[in-house]
Amino acid sequence: MQTHILGFPAIGKGRELKQALESFWKGELPAESLLKTSQELKKRHWQIQKDAKLDYVSTGDFSLYDRMLDMTCLLGAIPRRFSVCRGDSPLDGYFSLARGDVRRNIPALEMTKWFDTNYHYLVPEISANEPWVVVDHPVIADTRTAKELGYSPKPSLIGPFTWLALAKVRDGSPKWERLDAVIAAYEKILRELSPHCDCIQIEEPVLCTELLPPEAAMRFGEAYAALNAACAGNRLMLATYFGPLAGNLKLAVNSGCAVLHLDLVRGAGQLKAVLEAVPSTMSLSLGVVDGRNIWKTDYAARKILIEQAVAAIGRERVWLGSSCSLLHCPADVEEETDLPEHIKNRMAFAVQKCAELAGLNKIIENADSAALEENTALLRAAAMQPESMVKAVRERVATISTSDLNRQSACPQRRAAQAWINLPLLPTTTIGSFPQTASIRKTRREFKNGRLTEAEYVSAIRHEIKECIAKQEKLGLDVLVHGEAERNDMVEYFGQQLAGFCFTRNGWVQSYGSRCVKPPVIYGDVYRKQPMTVDWIRYAQSLTEKPVKGMLTGPVTILCWSFVRDDIERSEVCKQIALAIRDEVLDLEKSGVRIIQIDEAALREGMPLLKSDAEVYLQWAVDAFRLASAGVKDSTQIHTHMCYSEFNAILPWIAKMDADVISIESSRSGMELLDAFTDFRYQGGVGPGVYDIHSPRIPTVEEMAELLRKALCNIPRELLWVNPDCGLKTRQWEEVLPSLANMVAAALLVRDTLS
Ligand code: GLN
Ligand code: ZN
């Protein structure tokens, strides 16, 4: 069987790409050095795939910022506002699209989450009469280089239907009328790539969703006929992932492509139907190694699926692959020197997953029964670990009742009970974190390394909190936060204090651009050992008359941003976390905190791609939030924060979370998500972000005031809050202070017109 992966994580096992990018942006590293680091990383990753004896190495998976952006550049679909950047160097032009151009005051492309992952891509923007100017793309050069170096490259492109489905039309022109132009551009790219390889991966995860409108689906066959023709005998692999093909199964099997890749981790149920429908000219690539988790593959379980396919279509037509790109998992478990052996034993990162594919191949050929037995024994031993099942936790989960999920009164009554908090119209606040300065990071590092005593650490963090409160008072914000100086990461911070979690040293995964996250690992039952945030918040509140928001991460977000054990249901794990957060909420309330924010930044991204699965998920996810938050009195105000733009479809579910106030992203999408609020009256307060914290640009008073005026068309004045669209920890104080000063000024300006 042929073996391959859909892509290798670009960032590097020492996050070399991150460092190079950030130095380049600061002007400390010349372009050549950035490109040299990139070349080294690519070669290293190709060699890993070759060493694992995979049949192909992946090209086009490496990007300096984002693969969707690369595709946008390859097509030349550069929005008109960037035409003034045309004279810039190619790298500067590229990064202007990604990060905005501060000097010329040009906002970046919008950024949003890639399907149900925590990876963010840059949203293509199109309008009818914008000419496309094809820009060079590294995939062609990289494929050529890989071949010259003796590798067997399989270039990958995000497919035309996925690209167009995710693109945003600026001028309301019919999107799918652009399809001919898009296909023509892809044909050209395929013709250029073909001489350098014998298989090209074209990714259409959109086929695993319900996003393709009929007018697009209708044209799928003809479009793919053109693409296949452009390859002239070269093989196209149509790659689908993140779920089963469901309603698009026929389109995929009739695409005329030589290979169809299926995600059998998230969509194992589709195999039977695909095997029945697949034409004899098409091979199947089985995505059996999970590209989105860190656990070793259960060989015995996968063997059943693979053998089913082999029996139906013959071994020559079966390929083995990762379920999706390995972009979503860290690089190399060998870097993990601190993990307990019994946990590390169960893990496989990108490097190990490459080897697993070769291993599975051998097992199927009956050449390695020892490996199969060893794998089975290892998974059995893991289930027997005491942390895998804690009796008290299981009992508490089993006795959760509906009354645990309900506040005492409905939202409008609670608003009256919360009048004592005494806030002005259009209250101003922030999302929680303030800049993580070098000194804050040093304090945490030194404490971790044992160079600071606990007492020294506490006093250093208290000092940061004090400064942060003082700055907010000076800015005139209405609801303050403690600033999260003690938190490296909003999920890791809680994971570190909860039972059932462990941490990798180097398990970094790219989130966007140079930004990486290091997800905690949930390997056992979860419970709270002691209060986690109370002392910090109580201290912050003691410094000011203004209300300080307690700041917690919600159960769904903790779940979604962790690598989760795969031996019990995710919904069960989520309930365990919710109970732990509930205990913390009640302790905060007891210590006099008036407002508690429970962030659910990941609620939307955790949604499975198909409607039927999504409903099931939303039900248990919303219940978990309610379980975490509903224990408080009516007079305590619960906030939640969510940062993503496609919000409209799930607004009724968000309402069911029953928070008193929600803050949401919207500045990057020009407030259009507020349209949702015209059809749907949200009972609680709403804070649409008016300041895009993903860009270093300082928004003006007038532009934020304008956004607020727009928001007032949809949101009653008593319910409108004023805040940035996310936490400020990645920003510098030099940007944050003037931006927030402008934000407060904008709120005052608009507030004045209301009274
Ligand atoms: N409270 C968190 C912060 O401000 C929220 C971050 C997020 O939504 N991603 O950093
Ligand atoms: Zn956010």
Short mmCIF file of C-alpha atoms and ligand atoms in Angstrom, two decimals, residues 113 431 490 561 597 599-601 641-644 663-665 693-694 724-727, ligand 2:
data_model
loop_
_atom_site.label_atom_id
_atom_site.label_comp_id
_atom_site.label_asym_id
_atom_site.label_seq_id
_atom_site.Cartn_x
_atom_site.Cartn_y
_atom_site.Cartn_z
CA LYS A 113 -11.09 29.45 12.43
CA ILE A 431 -11.83 40.86 27.68
CA MET A 490 -6.12 30.62 29.42
CA TRP A 561 -8.14 23.42 23.40
CA GLN A 597 -16.70 36.04 33.06
CA ASP A 599 -14.77 32.50 28.41
CA GLU A 600 -16.04 30.09 25.80
CA ALA A 601 -13.80 31.17 22.98
CA HIS A 641 -16.76 35.87 25.72
CA MET A 642 -16.56 34.29 22.32
CA CYS A 643 -14.25 35.33 19.54
CA TYR A 644 -15.22 34.31 16.06
CA SER A 663 -18.81 39.83 24.33
CA ILE A 664 -18.09 38.80 20.79
CA GLU A 665 -15.70 39.49 17.96
CA ILE A 693 -6.73 43.33 18.80
CA HIS A 694 -5.25 41.02 16.15
CA PRO A 724 -12.17 45.12 22.35
CA ASP A 725 -12.85 41.93 20.38
CA CYS A 726 -10.48 39.74 22.42
CA GLY A 727 -7.84 39.72 25.15
ZN ZN B 2 -11.35 36.13 22.41
#
